[in-house]
Short mmCIF file of C-alpha atoms in Angstrom, two decimals:
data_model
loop_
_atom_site.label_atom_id
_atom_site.label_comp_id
_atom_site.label_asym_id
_atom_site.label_seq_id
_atom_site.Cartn_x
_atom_site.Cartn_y
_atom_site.Cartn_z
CA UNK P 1 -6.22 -11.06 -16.67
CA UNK P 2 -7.78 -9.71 -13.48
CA UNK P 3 -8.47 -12.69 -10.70
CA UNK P 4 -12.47 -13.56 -10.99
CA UNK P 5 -13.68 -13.06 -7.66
CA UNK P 6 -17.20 -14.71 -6.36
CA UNK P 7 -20.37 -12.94 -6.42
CA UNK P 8 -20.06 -11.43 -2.75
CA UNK P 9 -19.75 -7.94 -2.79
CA UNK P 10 -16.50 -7.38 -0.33
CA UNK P 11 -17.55 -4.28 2.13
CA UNK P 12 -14.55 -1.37 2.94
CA UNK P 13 -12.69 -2.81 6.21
CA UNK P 14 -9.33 -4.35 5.64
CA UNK P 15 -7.97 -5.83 8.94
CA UNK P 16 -5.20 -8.16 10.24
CA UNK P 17 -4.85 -11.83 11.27
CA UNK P 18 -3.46 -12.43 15.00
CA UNK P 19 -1.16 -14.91 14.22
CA UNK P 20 0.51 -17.64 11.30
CA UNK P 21 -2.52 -19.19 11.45
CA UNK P 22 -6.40 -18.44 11.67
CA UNK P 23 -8.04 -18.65 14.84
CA UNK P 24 -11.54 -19.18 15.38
CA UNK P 25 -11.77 -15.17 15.84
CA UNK P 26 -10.05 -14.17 12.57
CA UNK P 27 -12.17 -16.53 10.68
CA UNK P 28 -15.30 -14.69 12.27
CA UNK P 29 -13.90 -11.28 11.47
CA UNK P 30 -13.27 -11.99 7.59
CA UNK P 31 -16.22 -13.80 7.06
CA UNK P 32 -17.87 -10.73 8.50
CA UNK P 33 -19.67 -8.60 5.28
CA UNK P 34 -18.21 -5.54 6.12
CA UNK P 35 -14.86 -6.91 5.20
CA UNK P 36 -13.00 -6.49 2.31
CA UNK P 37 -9.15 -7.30 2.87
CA UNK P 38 -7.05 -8.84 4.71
CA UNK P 39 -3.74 -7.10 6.05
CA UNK P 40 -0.35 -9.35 6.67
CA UNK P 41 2.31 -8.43 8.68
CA UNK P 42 5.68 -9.49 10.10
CA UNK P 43 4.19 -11.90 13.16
CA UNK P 44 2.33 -13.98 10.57
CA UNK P 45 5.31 -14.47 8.52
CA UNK P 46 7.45 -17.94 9.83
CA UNK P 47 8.13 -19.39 6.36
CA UNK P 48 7.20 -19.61 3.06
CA UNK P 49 5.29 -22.40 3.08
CA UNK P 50 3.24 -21.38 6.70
CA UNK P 51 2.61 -18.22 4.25
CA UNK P 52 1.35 -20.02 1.57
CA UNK P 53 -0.87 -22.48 3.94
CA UNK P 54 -2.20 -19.12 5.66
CA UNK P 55 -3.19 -17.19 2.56
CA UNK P 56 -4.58 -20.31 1.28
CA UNK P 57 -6.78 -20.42 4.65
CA UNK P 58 -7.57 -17.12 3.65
CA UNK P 59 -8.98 -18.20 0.50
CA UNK P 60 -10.99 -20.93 1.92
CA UNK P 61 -12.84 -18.58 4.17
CA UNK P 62 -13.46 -15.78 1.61
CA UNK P 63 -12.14 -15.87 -2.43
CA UNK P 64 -12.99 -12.42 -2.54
CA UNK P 65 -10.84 -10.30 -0.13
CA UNK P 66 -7.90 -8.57 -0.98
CA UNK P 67 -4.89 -9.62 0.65
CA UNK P 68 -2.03 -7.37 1.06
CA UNK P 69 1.13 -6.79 2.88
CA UNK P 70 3.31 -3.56 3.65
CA UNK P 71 6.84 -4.45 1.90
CA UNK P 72 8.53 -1.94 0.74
CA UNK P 73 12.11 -3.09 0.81
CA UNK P 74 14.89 -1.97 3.38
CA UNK P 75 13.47 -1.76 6.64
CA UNK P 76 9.48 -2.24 5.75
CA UNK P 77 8.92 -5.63 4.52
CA UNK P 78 7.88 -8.60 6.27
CA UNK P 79 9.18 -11.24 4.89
CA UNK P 80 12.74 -11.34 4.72
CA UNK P 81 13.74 -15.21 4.76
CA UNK P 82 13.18 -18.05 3.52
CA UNK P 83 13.76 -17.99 -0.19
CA UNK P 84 12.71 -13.85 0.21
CA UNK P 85 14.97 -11.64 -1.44
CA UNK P 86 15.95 -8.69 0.99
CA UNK P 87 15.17 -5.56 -1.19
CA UNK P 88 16.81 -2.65 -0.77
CA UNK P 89 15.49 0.55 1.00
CA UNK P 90 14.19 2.97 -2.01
CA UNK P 91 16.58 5.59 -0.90
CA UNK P 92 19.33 3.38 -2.22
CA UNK P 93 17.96 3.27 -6.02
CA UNK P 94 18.00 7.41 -5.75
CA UNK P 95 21.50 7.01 -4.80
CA UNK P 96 22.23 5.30 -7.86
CA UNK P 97 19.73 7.43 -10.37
CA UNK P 98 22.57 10.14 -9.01
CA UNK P 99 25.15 8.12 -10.26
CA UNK P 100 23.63 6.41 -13.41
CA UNK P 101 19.83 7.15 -14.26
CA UNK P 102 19.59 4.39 -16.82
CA UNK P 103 21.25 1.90 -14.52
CA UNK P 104 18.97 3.19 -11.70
CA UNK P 105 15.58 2.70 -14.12
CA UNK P 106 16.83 -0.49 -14.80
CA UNK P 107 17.21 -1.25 -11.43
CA UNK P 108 13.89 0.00 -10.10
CA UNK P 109 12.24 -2.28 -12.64
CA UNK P 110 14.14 -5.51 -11.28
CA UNK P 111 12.96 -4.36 -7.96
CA UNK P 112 9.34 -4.34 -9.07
CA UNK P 113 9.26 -7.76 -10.47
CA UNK P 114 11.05 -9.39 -7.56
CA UNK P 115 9.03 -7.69 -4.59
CA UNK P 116 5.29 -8.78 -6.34
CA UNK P 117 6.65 -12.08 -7.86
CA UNK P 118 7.74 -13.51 -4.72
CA UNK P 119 5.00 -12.08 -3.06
CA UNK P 120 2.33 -13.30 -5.66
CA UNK P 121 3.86 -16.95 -5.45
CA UNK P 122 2.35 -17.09 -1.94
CA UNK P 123 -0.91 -15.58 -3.36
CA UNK P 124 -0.59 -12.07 -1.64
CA UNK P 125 -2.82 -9.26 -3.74
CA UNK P 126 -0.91 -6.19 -3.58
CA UNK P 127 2.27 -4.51 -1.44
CA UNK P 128 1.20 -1.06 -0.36
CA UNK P 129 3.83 0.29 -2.52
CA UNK P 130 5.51 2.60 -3.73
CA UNK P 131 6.40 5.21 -1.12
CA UNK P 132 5.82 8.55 -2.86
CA UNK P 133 7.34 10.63 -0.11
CA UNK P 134 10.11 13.05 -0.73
CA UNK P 135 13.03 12.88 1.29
CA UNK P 136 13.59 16.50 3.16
CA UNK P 137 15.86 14.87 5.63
CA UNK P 138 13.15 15.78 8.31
CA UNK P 139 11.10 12.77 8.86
CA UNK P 140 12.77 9.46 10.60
CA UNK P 141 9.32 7.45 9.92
CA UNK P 142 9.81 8.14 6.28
CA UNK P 143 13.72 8.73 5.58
CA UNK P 144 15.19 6.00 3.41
CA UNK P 145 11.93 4.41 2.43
CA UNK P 146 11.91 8.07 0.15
CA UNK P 147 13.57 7.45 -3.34
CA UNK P 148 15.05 10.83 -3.47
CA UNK P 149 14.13 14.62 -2.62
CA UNK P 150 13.27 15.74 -6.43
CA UNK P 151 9.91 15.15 -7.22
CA UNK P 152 11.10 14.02 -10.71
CA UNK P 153 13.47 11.48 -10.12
CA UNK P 154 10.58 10.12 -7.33
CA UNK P 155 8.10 10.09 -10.53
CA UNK P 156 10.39 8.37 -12.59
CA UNK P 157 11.84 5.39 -9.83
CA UNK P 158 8.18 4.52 -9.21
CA UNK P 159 6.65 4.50 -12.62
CA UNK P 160 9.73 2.00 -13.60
CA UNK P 161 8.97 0.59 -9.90
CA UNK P 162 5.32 -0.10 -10.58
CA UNK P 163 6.29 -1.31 -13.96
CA UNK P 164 7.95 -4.30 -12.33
CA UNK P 165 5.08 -4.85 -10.48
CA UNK P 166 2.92 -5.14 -13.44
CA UNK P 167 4.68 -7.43 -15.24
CA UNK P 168 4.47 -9.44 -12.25
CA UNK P 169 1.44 -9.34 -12.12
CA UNK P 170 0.57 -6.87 -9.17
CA UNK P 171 -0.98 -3.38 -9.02
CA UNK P 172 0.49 -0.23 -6.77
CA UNK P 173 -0.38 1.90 -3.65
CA UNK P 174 1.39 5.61 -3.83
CA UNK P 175 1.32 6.73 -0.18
CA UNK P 176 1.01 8.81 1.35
CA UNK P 177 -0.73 12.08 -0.40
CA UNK P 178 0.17 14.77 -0.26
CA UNK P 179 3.15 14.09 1.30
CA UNK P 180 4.64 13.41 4.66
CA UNK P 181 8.32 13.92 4.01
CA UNK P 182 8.40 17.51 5.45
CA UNK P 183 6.89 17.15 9.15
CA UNK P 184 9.10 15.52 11.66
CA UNK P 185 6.21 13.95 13.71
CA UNK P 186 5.67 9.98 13.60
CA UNK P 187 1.92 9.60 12.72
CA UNK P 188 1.71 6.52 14.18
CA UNK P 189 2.39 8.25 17.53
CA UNK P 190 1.52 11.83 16.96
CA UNK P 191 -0.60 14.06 15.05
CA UNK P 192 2.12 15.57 12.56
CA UNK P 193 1.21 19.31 11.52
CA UNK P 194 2.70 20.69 7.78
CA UNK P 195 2.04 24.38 7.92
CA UNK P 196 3.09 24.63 4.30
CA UNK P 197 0.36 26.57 1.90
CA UNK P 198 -1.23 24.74 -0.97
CA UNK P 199 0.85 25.95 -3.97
CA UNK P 200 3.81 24.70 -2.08
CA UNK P 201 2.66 21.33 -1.45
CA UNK P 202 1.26 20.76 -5.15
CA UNK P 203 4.24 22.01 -6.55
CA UNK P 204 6.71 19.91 -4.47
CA UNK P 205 5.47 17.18 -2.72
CA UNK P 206 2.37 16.32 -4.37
CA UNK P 207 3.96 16.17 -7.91
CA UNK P 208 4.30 12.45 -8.23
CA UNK P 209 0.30 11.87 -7.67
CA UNK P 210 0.09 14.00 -10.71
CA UNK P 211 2.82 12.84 -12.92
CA UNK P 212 2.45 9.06 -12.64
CA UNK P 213 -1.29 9.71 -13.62
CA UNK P 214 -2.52 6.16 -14.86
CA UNK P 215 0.43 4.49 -13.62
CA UNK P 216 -1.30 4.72 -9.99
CA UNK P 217 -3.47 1.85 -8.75
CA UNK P 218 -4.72 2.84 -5.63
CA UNK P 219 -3.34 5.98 -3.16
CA UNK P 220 -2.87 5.61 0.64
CA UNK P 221 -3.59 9.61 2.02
CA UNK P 222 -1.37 10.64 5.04
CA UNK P 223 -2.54 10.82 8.78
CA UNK P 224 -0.75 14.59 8.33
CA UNK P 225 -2.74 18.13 9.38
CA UNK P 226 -2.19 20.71 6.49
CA UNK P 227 -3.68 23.41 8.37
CA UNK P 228 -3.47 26.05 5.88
CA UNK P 229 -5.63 23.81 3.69
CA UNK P 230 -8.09 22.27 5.86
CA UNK P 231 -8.74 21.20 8.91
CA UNK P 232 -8.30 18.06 8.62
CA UNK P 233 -5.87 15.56 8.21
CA UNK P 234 -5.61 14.31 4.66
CA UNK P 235 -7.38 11.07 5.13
CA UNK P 236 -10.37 12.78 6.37
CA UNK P 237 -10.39 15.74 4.07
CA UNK P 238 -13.22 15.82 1.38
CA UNK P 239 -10.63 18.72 -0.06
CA UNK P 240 -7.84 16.95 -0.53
CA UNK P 241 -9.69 13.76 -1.61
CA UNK P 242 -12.41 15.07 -3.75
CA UNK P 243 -10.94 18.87 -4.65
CA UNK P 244 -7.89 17.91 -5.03
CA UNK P 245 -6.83 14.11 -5.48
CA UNK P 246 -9.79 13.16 -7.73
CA UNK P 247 -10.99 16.65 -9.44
CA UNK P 248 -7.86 18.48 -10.45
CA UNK P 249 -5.28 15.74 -10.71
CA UNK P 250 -7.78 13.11 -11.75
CA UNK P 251 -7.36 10.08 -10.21
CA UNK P 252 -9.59 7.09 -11.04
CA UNK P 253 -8.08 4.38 -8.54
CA UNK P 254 -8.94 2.58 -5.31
CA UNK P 255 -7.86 5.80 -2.20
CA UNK P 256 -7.72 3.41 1.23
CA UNK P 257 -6.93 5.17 4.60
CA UNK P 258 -4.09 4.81 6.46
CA UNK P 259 -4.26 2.57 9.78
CA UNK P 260 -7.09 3.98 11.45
CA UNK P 261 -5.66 2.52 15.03
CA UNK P 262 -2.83 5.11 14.60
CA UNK P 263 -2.36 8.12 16.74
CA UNK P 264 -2.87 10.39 13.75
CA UNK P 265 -6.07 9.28 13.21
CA UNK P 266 -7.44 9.84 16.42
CA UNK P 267 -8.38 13.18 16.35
CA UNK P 268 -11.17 11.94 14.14
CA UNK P 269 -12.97 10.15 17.22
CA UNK P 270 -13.53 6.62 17.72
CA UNK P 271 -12.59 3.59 15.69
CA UNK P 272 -16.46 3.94 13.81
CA UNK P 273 -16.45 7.24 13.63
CA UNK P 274 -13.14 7.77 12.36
CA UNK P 275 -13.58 5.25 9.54
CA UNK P 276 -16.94 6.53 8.79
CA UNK P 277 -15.05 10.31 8.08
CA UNK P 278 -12.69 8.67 5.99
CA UNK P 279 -15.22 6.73 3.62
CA UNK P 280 -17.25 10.08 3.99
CA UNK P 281 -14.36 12.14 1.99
CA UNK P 282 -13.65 9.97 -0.16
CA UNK P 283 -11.50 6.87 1.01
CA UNK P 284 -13.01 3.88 -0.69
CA UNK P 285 -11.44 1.34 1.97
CA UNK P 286 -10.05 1.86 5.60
CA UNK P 287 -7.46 -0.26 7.59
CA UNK P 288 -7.59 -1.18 10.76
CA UNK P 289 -4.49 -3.09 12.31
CA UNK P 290 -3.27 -4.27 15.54
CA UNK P 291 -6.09 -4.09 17.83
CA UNK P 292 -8.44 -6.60 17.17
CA UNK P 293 -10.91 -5.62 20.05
CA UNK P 294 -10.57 -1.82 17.50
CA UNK P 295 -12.08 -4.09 14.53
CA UNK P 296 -14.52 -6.04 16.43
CA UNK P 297 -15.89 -2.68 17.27
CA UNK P 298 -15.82 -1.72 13.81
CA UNK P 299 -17.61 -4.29 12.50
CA UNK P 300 -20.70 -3.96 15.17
CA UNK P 301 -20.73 -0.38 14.18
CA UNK P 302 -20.18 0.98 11.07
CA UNK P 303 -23.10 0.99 9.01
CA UNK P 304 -21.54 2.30 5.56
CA UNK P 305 -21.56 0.15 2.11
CA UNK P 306 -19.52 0.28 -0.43
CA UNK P 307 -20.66 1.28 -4.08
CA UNK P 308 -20.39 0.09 -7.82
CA UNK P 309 -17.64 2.31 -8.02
CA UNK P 310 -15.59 1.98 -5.47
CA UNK P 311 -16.29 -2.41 -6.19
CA UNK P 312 -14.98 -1.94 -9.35
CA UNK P 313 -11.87 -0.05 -8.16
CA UNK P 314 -11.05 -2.26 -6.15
CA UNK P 315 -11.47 -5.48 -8.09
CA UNK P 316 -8.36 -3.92 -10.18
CA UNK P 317 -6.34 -4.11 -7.58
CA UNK P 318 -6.63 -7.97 -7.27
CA UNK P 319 -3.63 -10.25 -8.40
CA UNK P 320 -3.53 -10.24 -12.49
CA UNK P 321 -2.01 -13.39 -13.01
CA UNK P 322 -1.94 -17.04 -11.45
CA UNK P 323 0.50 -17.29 -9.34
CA UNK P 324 3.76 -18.86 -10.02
CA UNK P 325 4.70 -22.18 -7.95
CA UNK P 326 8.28 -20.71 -6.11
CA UNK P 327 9.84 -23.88 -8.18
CA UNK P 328 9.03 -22.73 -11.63
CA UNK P 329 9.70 -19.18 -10.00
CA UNK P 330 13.30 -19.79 -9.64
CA UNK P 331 13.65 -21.10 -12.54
CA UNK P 332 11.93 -18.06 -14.85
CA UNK P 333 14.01 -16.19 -16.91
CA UNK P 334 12.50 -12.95 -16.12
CA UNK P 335 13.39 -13.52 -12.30
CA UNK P 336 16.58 -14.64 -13.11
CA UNK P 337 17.45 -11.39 -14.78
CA UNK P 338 15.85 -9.23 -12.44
CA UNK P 339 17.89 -10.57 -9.49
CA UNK P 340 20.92 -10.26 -11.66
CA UNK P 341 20.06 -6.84 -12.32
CA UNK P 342 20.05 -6.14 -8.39
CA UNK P 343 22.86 -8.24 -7.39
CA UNK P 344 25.20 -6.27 -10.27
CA UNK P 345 24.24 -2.88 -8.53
CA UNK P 346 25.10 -4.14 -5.17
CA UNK P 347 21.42 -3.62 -4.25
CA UNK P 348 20.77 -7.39 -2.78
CA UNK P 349 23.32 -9.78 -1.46
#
C-alpha cells in the first residue's frame, strides 16, 4: 500500500541536511513549500539509530517529503556500518551473470531486498537506484557501479534488481538516460560531450529505459552533451525528455534532475535558472546538494509549481510498506534468505 501522505502539496526541490541532525536552517529549508524531498548522504550517517532519530526529525517537520539516499552498493552507498550490509558494486553481479545467469538473477534479487529493507527500517523513501549505465571501460565516475556492457544482461540485473526492491517495499531510479558510460568526463567536474548520433545511442545505451518499461519508477537524466542530438545536456533537453524518454519509449514515472550544483549543470546558468530549464523539459523534480547557500537561493527564486501529474508521480515513489523495526528485520525469513543468497556467491562478507 502506498504511504498516505498529508494534504500539502510537496513542490519540486529535493535538497540535503548539513549534518546528523537538523539545525535550525534545515528545518527552515524543508518546511519551505517549494520543497519536496529530502536528500541523505554519507556525513549524516553515524549510526543506525542517529539515522532513524534524523529521518524521524524529518517526519516531524514535514510527513510529506520524500526522503532518499544514493546507495548503490560497492563504492556509492552511505551507510556501510552498523548493522548495514556492505553490498557489492553492480559490476560484480555481471561478473557472475557471465558465469551463471540464474545464479546471477537470483543474486540481483537478494540484493534488491537487502539494500531497500535495511534502508526502509530507518524510514528512507527510495535509493536512487539502479545504475543503468553500460560499462565501455571509458568512464571512472561510472565503471563498476555498471552491471555489465550488454544492454541485455543490464535489462535483466535491474528488472530482478528492482524486483527486490519491491518486495521490500521500495520503488527505483534508472540513471542516468541516455547513458553516460561512453564519455570519459566526470560530470560532477566537467561538462562530458558524447558525439555519438541518435540511432547509436537508442540502440546501445538507451536500451534498458526501453526494455524495463513498467518496471521503472522514476529516471535520473545525465548532466552529458549529445551534441548530435541537441544542444543540450540531457537534463535540460525537451528532446530527450519529451521526444524521446516520454513519447517514443513511453515512460509514465517521476524524471528528477541530476544535482543541479554539479559542474555539468552549469552551462545551464544559475542555480534558478538551471532548475527552472530542467522542470521546463520535462524533469518533474530537481536536486540540489551540497551548497546550502545554492538552495537558499533556490528557494527565494524559483517561481515554478508542480502539477497533478507530476504529484501523483511522485506519490508512487513513496515507501509501500511500514517499515520493519531492524529487530523483527533480522529475524524475517525473507532477509534471512536474501543475505544467504549473497553470502553463498561471495558477494557480502
Amino acid at each position: 500500500m502506498i504511504k498516505k501522505i498529508s494534504g500539502k502539496r510537496p513542490g519540486p526541490v529535493v535538497l540535503d541536511v548539513k549534518g546528523k541532525q537538523l539545525d535550525a536552517d534545515d528545518v527552515r529549508r524543508i518546511s519551505h513549500p517549494l520543497t519536496g524531498g529530502v536528500i541523505l548522504f554519507a556525513r549524516n550517517f553515524e549510526s543506525r539509530a542517529q539515522l532513524q532519530a534524523l529521518t524521524h526529525e524529518i517526519r516531524t517537520v514535514r510527513d510529506d517529503v520524500l526522503i532518499c539516499i544514493d546507495h548503490e552498493g560497492g563504492r556509492v552507498q552511505r551507510a556501510k556500518t552498523d548493522g548495514f550490509t556492505h553490498l557489492p558494486a553492480m559490476a560484480r553481479l555481471g561478473a557472475l551473470w557471465d558465469q551463471d545467469v540464474l545464479a546471477a538473477t537470483k543474486a540481483a534479487v537478494a540484493c534488491g531486498y537487502v539494500l531497500a529493507a535495511e534502508l526502509r527500517a530507518c524510514d528512507i523513501d527510495l535509493s536512487f537506484t539502479p545504475v543503468l549505465d553500460l560499462d565501455y571501460g571509458l568512464s571512472a565516475v561510472i565503471g563498476d557501479r555498471a552491471f555489465h556492457a550488454d544492454p541485455r544482461v543490464v535489462t535483466m540485473l535491474a528488472n530482478h534488481l528492482t524486483h527486490g526492491l519491491l518486495l521490500a517495499g521500495m520503488a527505483n531510479c534508472g540513471k542516468h538516460f541516455p547513458g553516460h558510460g561512453f564519455v570519459a568526463a566526470d560530470s560532477h567536474v566537467a561538462v562530458p560531450v558524447d558525439e555519438r548520433g541518435l540511432d547509436e545511442i537508442l540502440s546501445q545505451d538507451a536500451r534498458p529505459y526501453e526494455w524495463m518499461g513498467m518496471t521503472l519508477s522514476s529516471v535520473m537524466p545525465a548532466h552529458v552533451i549529445y551534441p548530435k542530438v541537441d544542444p543540450h545536456p540531457a537534463g535540460f533537453s525537451r528532446y530527450w525528455l519529451q521526444d524521446v524518454l516520454r513519447t517514443q519509449l513511453g515512460f509514465e514515472g517521476v524524471i528528477f534532475s541530476d544535482d543541479l550544483s554539479m559542474e555539468g549543470a552549469s552551462v545551464a546558468g544559475t542555480v534558478t535558472e538551471a532548475a527552472r530549464a530542467a522542470l521546463g523539459a520535462g524533469c518533474d523534480m530537481v536536486l540540489i546538494c551540497n551548497h546550502p547557500e545554492r538552495a537558499d537561493q533556490l528557494l527565494d527564486e524559483l517561481d515554478v509549481r508542480i502539477g497533478k501529474t507530476s504529484q501523483r508521480r511522485i506519490r508512487r515513489l513513496f515507501g509501500r510498506r511500514k517499515p520493519l523495526d531492524w529487530n523483527k528485520l533480522m529475524q524475517e525469513a525473507e532477509y534471512a534468505a536474501a543475505m544467504g543468497v549473497l553470502k553463498r556467491h561471495g558477494l557480502i562478507a
